[in-house]
XYZ file of C-alpha atoms in Angstrom:
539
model
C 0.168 18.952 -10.187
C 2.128 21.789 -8.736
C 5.170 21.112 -6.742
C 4.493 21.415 -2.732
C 4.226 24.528 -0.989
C 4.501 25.557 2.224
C 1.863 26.138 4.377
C -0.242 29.139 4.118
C -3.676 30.543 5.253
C -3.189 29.427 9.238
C -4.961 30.975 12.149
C -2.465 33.040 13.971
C -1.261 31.119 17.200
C -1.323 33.243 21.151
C 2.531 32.657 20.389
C 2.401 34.560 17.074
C 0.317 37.163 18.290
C 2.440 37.943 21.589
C 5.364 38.215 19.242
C 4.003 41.277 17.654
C 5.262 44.832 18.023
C 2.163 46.082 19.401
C 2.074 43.450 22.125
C 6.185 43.203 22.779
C 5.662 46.644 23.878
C 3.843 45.941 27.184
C 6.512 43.302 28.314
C 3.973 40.301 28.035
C 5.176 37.451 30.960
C 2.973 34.223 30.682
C 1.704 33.112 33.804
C -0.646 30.006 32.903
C -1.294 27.773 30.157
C 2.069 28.118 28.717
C 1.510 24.541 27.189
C -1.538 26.143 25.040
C 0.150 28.638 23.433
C -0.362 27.143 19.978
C -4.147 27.767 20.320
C -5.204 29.213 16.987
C -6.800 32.906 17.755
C -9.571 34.032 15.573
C -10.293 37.257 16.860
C -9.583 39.456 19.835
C -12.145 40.642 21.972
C -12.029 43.751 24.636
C -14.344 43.531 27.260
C -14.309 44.433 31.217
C -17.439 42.655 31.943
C -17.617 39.988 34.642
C -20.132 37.346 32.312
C -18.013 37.604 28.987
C -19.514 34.292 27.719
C -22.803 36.052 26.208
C -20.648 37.201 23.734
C -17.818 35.183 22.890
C -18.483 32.500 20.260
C -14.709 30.542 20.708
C -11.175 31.474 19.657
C -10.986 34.719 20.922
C -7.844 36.247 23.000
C -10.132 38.512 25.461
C -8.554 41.917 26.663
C -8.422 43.236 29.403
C -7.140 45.759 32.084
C -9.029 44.031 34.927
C -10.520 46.840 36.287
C -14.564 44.945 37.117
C -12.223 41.830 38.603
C -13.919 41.089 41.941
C -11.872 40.404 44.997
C -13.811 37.544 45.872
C -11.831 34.067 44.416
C -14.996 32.155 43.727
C -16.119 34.877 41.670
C -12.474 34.470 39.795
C -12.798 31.235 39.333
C -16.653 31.269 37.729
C -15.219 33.926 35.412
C -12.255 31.840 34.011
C -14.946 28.883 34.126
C -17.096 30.852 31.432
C -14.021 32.035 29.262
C -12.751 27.683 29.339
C -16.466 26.944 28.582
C -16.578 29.120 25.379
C -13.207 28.124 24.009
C -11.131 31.430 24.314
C -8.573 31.058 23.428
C -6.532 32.938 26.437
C -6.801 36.080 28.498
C -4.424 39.358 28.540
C -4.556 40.934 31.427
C -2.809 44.615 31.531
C -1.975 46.378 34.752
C -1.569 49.787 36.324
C -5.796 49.880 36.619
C -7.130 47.334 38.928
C -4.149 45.562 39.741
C -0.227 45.626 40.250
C -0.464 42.207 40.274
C -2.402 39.698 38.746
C -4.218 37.823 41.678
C -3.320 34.225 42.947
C -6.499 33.172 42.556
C -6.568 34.186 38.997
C -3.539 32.358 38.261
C -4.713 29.485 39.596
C -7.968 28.931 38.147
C -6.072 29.492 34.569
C -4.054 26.911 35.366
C -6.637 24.372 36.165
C -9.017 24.841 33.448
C -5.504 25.357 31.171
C -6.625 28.704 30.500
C -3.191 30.509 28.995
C -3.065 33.877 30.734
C -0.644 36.514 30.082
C 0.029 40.290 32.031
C 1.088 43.319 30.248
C 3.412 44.977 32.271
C 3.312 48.452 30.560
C 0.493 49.770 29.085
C -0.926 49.710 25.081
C -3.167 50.704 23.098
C -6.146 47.831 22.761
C -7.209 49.676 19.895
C -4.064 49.118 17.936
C -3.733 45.473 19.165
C -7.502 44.852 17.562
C -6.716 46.069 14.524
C -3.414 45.057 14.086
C -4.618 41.246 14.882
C -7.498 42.102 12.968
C -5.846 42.769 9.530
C -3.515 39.851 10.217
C -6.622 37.615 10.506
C -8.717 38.569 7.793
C -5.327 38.384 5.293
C -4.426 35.310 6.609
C -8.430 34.348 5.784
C -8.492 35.404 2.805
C -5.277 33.899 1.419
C -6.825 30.476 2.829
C -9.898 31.190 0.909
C -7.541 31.344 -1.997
C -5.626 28.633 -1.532
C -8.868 26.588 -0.731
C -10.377 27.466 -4.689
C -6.590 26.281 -6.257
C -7.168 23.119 -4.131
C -10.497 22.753 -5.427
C -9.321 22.753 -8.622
C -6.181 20.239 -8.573
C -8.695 17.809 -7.241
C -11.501 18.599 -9.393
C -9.270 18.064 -12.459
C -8.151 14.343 -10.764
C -11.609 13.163 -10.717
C -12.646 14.095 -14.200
C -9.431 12.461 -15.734
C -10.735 9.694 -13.595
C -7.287 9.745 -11.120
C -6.885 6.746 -9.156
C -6.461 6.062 -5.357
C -2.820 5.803 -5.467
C -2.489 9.579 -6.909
C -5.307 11.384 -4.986
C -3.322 9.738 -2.009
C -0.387 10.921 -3.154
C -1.448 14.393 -4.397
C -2.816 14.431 -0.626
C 0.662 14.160 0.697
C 2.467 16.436 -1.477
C -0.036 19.285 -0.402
C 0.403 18.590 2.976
C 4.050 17.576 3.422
C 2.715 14.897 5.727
C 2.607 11.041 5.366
C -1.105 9.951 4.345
C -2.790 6.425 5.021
C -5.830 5.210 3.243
C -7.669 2.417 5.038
C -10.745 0.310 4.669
C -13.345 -0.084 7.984
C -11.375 -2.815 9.080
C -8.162 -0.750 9.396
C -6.161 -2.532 6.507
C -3.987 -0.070 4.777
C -4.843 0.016 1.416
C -2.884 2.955 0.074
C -0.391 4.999 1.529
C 2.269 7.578 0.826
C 4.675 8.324 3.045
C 6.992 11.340 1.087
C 9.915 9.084 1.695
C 9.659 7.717 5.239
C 10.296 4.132 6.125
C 7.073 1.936 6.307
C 8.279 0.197 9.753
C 8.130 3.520 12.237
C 5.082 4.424 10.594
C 2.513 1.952 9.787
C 3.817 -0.861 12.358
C 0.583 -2.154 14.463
C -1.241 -0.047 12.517
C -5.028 -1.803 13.556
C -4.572 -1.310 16.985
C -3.094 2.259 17.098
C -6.053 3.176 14.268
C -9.167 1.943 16.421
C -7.625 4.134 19.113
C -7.824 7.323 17.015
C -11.732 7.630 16.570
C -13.706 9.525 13.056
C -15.260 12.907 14.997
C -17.808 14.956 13.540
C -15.083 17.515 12.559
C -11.671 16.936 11.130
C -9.699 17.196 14.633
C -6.906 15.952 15.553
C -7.881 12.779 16.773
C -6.671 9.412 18.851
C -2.995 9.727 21.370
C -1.306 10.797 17.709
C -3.066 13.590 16.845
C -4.069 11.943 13.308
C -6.464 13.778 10.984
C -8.854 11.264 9.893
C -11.843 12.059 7.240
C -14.215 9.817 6.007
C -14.551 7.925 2.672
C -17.838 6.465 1.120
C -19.435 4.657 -1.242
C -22.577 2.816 -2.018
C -22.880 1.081 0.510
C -22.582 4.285 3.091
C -19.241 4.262 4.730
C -16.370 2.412 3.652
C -12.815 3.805 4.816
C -10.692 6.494 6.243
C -8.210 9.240 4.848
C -5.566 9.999 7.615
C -3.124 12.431 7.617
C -0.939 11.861 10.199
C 0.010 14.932 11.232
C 0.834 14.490 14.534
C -0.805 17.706 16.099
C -2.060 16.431 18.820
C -2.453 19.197 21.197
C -2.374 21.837 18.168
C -4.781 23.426 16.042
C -5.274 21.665 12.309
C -3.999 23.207 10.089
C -6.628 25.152 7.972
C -5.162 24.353 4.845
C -4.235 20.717 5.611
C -8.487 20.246 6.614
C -9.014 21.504 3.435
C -6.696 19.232 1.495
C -8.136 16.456 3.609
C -11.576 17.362 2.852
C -11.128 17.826 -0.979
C -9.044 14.478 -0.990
C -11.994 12.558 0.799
C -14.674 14.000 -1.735
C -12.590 12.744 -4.918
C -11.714 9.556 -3.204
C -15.585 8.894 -2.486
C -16.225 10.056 -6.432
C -13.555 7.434 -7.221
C -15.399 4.844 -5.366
C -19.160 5.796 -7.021
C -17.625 6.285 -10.713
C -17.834 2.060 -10.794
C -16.060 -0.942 -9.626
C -12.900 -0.532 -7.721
C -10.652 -2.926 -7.381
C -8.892 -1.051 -4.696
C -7.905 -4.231 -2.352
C -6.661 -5.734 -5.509
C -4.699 -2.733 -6.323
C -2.957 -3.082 -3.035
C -2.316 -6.263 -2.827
C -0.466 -6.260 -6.430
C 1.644 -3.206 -5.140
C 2.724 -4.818 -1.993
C 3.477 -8.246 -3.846
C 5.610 -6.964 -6.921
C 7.667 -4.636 -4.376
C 8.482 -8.054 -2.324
C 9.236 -9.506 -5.832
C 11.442 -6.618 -6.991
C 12.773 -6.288 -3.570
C 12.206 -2.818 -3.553
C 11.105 -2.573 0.704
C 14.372 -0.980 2.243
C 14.519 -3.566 4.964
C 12.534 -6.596 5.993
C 11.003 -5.023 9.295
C 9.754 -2.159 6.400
C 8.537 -5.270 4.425
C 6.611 -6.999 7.259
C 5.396 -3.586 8.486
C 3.463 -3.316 5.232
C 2.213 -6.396 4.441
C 0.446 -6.738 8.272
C -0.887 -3.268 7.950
C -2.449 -4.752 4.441
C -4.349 -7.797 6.845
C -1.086 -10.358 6.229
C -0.048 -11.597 9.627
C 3.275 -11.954 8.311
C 4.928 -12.320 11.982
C 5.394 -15.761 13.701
C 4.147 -17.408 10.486
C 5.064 -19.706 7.136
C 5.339 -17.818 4.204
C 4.792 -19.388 0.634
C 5.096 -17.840 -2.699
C 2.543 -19.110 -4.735
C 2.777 -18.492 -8.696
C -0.967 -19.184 -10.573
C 0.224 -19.372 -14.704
C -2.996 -19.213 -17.078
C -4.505 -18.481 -20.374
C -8.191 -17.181 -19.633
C -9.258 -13.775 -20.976
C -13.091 -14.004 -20.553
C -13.413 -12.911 -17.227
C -15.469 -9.851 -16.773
C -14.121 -9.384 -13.204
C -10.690 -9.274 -12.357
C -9.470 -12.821 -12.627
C -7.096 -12.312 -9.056
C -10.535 -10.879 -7.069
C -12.361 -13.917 -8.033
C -9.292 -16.250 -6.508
C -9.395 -13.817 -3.753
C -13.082 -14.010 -3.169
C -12.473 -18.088 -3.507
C -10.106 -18.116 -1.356
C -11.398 -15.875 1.343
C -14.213 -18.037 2.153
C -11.822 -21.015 2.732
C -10.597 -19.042 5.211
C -7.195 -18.732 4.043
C -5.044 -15.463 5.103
C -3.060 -14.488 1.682
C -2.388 -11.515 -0.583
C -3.572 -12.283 -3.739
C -3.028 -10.114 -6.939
C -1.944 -10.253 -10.766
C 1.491 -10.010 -11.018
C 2.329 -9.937 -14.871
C -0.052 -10.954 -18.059
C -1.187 -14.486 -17.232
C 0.600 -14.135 -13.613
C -1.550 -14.328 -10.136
C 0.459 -13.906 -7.606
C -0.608 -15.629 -3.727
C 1.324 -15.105 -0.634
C 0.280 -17.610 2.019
C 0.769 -16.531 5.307
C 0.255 -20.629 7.185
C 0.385 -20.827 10.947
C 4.019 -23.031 11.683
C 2.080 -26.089 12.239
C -0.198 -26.739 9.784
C 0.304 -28.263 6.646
C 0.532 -26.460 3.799
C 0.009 -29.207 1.037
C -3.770 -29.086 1.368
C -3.842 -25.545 1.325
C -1.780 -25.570 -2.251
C -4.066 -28.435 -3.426
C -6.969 -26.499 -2.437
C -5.603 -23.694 -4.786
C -4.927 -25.781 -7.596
C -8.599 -26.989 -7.620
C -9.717 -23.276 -7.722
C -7.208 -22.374 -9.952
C -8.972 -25.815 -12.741
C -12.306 -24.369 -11.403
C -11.683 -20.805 -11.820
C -9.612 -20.171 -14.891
C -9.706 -23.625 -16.593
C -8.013 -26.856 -16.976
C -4.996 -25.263 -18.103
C -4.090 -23.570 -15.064
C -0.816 -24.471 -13.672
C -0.243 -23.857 -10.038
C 3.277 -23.424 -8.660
C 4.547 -23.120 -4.868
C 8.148 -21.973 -3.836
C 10.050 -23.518 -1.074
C 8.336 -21.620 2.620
C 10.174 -19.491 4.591
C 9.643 -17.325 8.100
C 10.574 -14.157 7.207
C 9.811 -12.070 4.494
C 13.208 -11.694 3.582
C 13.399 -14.606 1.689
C 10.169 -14.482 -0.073
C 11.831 -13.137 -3.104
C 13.871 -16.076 -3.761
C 10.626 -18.382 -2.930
C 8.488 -16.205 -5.503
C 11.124 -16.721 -8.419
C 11.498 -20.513 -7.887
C 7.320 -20.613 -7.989
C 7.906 -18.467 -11.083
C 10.187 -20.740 -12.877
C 8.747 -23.609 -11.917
C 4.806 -22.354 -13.368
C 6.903 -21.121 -16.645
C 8.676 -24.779 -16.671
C 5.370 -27.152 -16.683
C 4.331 -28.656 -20.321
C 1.106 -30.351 -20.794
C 3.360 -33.255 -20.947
C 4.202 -33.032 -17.693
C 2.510 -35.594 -14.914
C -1.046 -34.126 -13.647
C -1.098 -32.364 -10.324
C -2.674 -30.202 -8.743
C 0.386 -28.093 -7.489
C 4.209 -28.200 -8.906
C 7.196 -27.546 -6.742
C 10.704 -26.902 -8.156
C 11.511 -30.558 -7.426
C 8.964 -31.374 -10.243
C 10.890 -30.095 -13.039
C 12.611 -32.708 -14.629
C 14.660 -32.590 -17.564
C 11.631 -31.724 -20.104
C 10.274 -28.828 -18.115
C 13.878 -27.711 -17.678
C 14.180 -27.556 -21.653
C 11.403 -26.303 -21.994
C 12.430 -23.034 -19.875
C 15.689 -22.967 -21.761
C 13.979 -23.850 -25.635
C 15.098 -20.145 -26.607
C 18.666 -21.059 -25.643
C 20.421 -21.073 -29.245
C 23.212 -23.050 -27.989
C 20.353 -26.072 -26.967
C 19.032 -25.309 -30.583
C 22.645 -25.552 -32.690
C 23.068 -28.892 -30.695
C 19.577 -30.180 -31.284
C 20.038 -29.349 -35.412
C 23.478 -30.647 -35.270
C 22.314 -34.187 -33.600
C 19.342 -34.405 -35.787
C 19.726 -32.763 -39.107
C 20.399 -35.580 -41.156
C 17.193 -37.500 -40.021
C 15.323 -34.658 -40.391
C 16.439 -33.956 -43.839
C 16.317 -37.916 -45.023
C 12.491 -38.329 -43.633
C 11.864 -34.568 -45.379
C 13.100 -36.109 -48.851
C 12.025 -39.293 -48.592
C 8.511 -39.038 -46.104
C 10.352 -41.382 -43.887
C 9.577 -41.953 -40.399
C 13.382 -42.255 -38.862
C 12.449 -39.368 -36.282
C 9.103 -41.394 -34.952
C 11.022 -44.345 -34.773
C 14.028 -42.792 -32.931
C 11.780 -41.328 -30.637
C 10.205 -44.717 -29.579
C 13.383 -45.908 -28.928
C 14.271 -43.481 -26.512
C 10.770 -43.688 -24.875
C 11.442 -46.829 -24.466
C 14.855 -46.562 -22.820
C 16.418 -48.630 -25.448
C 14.065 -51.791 -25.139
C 13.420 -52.392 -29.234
C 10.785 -55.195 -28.382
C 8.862 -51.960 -26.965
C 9.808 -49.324 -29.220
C 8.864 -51.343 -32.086
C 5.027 -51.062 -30.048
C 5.246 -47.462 -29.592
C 6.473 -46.929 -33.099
C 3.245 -49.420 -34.528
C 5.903 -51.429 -36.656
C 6.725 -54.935 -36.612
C 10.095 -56.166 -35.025
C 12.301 -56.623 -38.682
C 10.841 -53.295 -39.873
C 11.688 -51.346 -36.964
C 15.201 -53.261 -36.809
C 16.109 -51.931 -39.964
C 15.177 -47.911 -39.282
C 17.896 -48.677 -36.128
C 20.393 -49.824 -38.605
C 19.781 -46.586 -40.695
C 19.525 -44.328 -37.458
C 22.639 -45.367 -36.476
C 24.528 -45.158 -39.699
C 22.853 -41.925 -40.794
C 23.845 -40.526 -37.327
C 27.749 -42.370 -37.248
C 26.506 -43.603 -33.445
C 25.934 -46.833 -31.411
C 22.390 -46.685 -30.179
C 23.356 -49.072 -27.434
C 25.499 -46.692 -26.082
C 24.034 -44.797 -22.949
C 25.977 -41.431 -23.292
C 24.812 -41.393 -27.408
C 21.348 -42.607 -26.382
C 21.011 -40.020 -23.815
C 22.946 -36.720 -26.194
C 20.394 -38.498 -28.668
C 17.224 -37.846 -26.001
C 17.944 -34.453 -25.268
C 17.856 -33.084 -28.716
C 14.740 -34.572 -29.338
C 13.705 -33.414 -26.220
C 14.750 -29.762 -27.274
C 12.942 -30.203 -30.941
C 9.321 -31.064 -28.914
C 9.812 -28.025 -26.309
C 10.111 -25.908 -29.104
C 7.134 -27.534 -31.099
C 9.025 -29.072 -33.833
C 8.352 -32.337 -32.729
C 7.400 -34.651 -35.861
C 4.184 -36.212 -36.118
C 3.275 -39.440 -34.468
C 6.264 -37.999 -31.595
């Protein structure tokens, strides 16, 4: 994609055009309207007539010397009417024919139908102003028609390398040097690129002050900010909204930035009909890996994003919810069927994959309800969903989203800490990892690995030589927290059999098995040996 540009191809402004030699030369004075000088001018018309309108289609500057102006001030008044009924764009009025002075009544009719009107105090040539405005016009035109065919083609080549939201947005924004929102019908903010801004100034309350900025028929500036808003389909007929907020509201759009928005809307709407789009998904992942990763500059910028996304983050209990699984059969996104699940429980979350085998669910919980049944409920249609396998974690809640980070990583280490051997539940919280689960986070550790071989070699190597069962039988022992009556159960021996693998535990080993520390070193290398599946059989 080419690098931006500034922006060419505009309709000259009344402020443009009274800038211009051929115009600076009859002293022009403004006299109404002055806030309207923006208005775009498409052509200038010359006319003394008293019923312009006939022939005036909107946008022109109409020129004049005043000369058929009638003395009566009704008459004044129905003639500015017809010129704010067409859309002209403003009136010129030179004099040294009719008048000296521009009448009163003139004046004042401008300046309640916001009319801008200007005298020329010295005469010019209308000719030369025509064609002057003319040429500017019709270059000006023709560069836009130029400009319109290259932006034809940067988005023409995005939809047939099959470019997703996220870069058409952006690509939007970069032509435009504007920030750019992409929203679903219910004013969630899907995508958005804001060239740099924070998200807090600019997408804050972002439902309300959308519904107040209506689609019109035309891309206008639209709603008390001006926004440029064009519509996206799909299927199904209408599904979202492009906005460029541009933040002209009592200017002319921009003919190139309509454009952009235009082409933008078309590929976006392609996007949608080329097959299923996962576009709320997309979001949601995006917004919950930058909490993760920290990456929002401030927590306002944070909480700013995640409402605007349909998380009512404010006045709320956050929890970081960490979904670990195993299932690769789904033909649907496995987070949009947890989504779906869990939007007809009701339940206000972002939900999105995270890493391979990682969905990610914030919970957004009102401050006094419980959350346990919410996190049980997940767990069930986590089993349900993806399989018995499924291990469901939830950090510690907080209030703000400042400190979901921290709650996300403890839900993360907490999912990558549960074993199969690990109690049954539903949900785990980080007080649920005991000293298993903790080895098994830390079974890569080669320090826990050079003390589990140097505890245990020498069993390992006698039962390897002689098919012995000392390991087993140690392992009983332990289970059984040192009760040998026990142990010998667990170990399926009888009590003088099983005595007699103690005896040669202990003096393969050099160690008192009645000693707590040795019992418990003793514990934790076997406990290291099963997280890393080296576990003998029968442990």
């Amino acid at each position: 994609m080419p690098p931006r540009r500034p922006v060419s191809g505009h309709f000259l402004t009344i402020a443009e055009v009274l800038r211009l030699p051929v115009l600076t030369e009859g002293m022009p004075r403004v006299l109404a309207g002055e806030s309207q000088l923006h208005r775009a001018v498409r052509w200038v018309h010359v006319t003394e007539l008293l019923n312009p309108a006939d022939f005036l289609e909107g946008g022109e500057l109409v020129l004049t010397t005043g000369m058929p102006y009638p003395q009566d001030a009704s008459e004044l008044r129905g003639y500015v009417d017809q010129l704010a009924d067409v859309g002209a764009a403003g009136l010129v009025v030179e004099l040294g024919h009719r008048y000296r002075k521009v009448p009163e009544e003139l004046v004042a009719a401008c300046r309640a139908r916001g009319v801008p009107l200007v005298e020329l105090a010295r005469g010019v040539r209308f000719i030369d102003v025509t064609q002057t405005v003319h040429a500017l016009i019709l270059d000006t035109q023709g560069a836009l028609l130029r400009r319109g065919r290259d932006i034809q083609d940067i988005f023409t080549a995005l939809t047939l390398r099959g470019a997703g939201p996220e870069e058409l947005v952006h690509t939007t924004a970069e032509l435009t040097g504007a920030p750019v929102v992409l929203e679903d019908l219910t004013h969630r903010v899907l995508m958005c690129d804001l060239l740099g801004r924070p998200y807090e100034p600019v997408v804050s309350a972002w439902s309300r002050r959308s519904r107040a900025a209506p689609t019109l028929e035309k891309i206008a500036p639209s709603g008390p900010e001006g926004w440029l808003i064009a519509p996206v389909q799909d299927h199904n007929g209408p599904w979202g909204r492009l906005v460029l907020l541009e933040g002209r509201l009592h200017a002319e759009p921009d003919p190139e930035h309509v454009l952009v928005l235009e082409r933008a809307a078309v590929a976006l709407t392609m996007a949608r009909l080329a097959g299923p789009a996962w576009w709320e998904r997309r979001a949601h992942r995006s917004v919950l890996r930058d909490l993760y990763e920290r990456r929002f500059r401030s927590p306002a910028d944070a909480r700013a994003r995640a409402e605007a996304l349909g998380l009512p983050a404010f006045g709320h209990r956050l929890f970081a919810v960490v979904i670990r699984h195993t299932y690769t059969g789904a033909e649907e996104h496995l987070d949009e069927r947890v989504a779906k699940a869990l939007t007809q429980t009701g339940i206000r979350a972002l939900v999105g994959e995270t890493a391979p085998g990682r969905i990610g669910v914030l919970l957004a919980l009102a401050q006094a309800s419980a959350w346990q049944p919410v996190a049980e409920r997940i767990g069930r249609l986590a089993r349900e969903e993806l399989g018995a396998e499924a291990v469901v974690a939830v950090g510690p809640g907080v209030t703000d989203l400042s400190g979901i980070a921290r709650s996300w990583q403890e839900a993360e280490q907490t999912a990558e800490a549960i074993t199969p051997a690990s109690p049954q539940r539903w949900f785990y919280v980080p007080a649920d990892v005991g000293l298993p689960e903790l080895l098994g986070v830390l079974r890569e550790e080669t320090r826990l690995q050079r003390y589990a071989e140097r505890q245990l070699t020498r069993l390992i190597e006698h039962d390897d030589r002689n098919g012995g069962d000392l390991l087993p039988a140690l392992r009983a022992y332990l289970t059984a927290a040192g009760n040998k009556s026990v142990a010998a159960k667990l170990a399926g021996m009888s009590r003088q059999a099983y005595y007699q693998r103690l005896h040669t535990i202990e003096r393969l080993l050099g160690c008192d098995l009645e000693s707590g520390l040795q019992r418990t070193s003793l514990h934790v290398a076997v406990l290291v040996l099963d997280a890393r599946g080296e576990a003998v059989p029968g442990a």
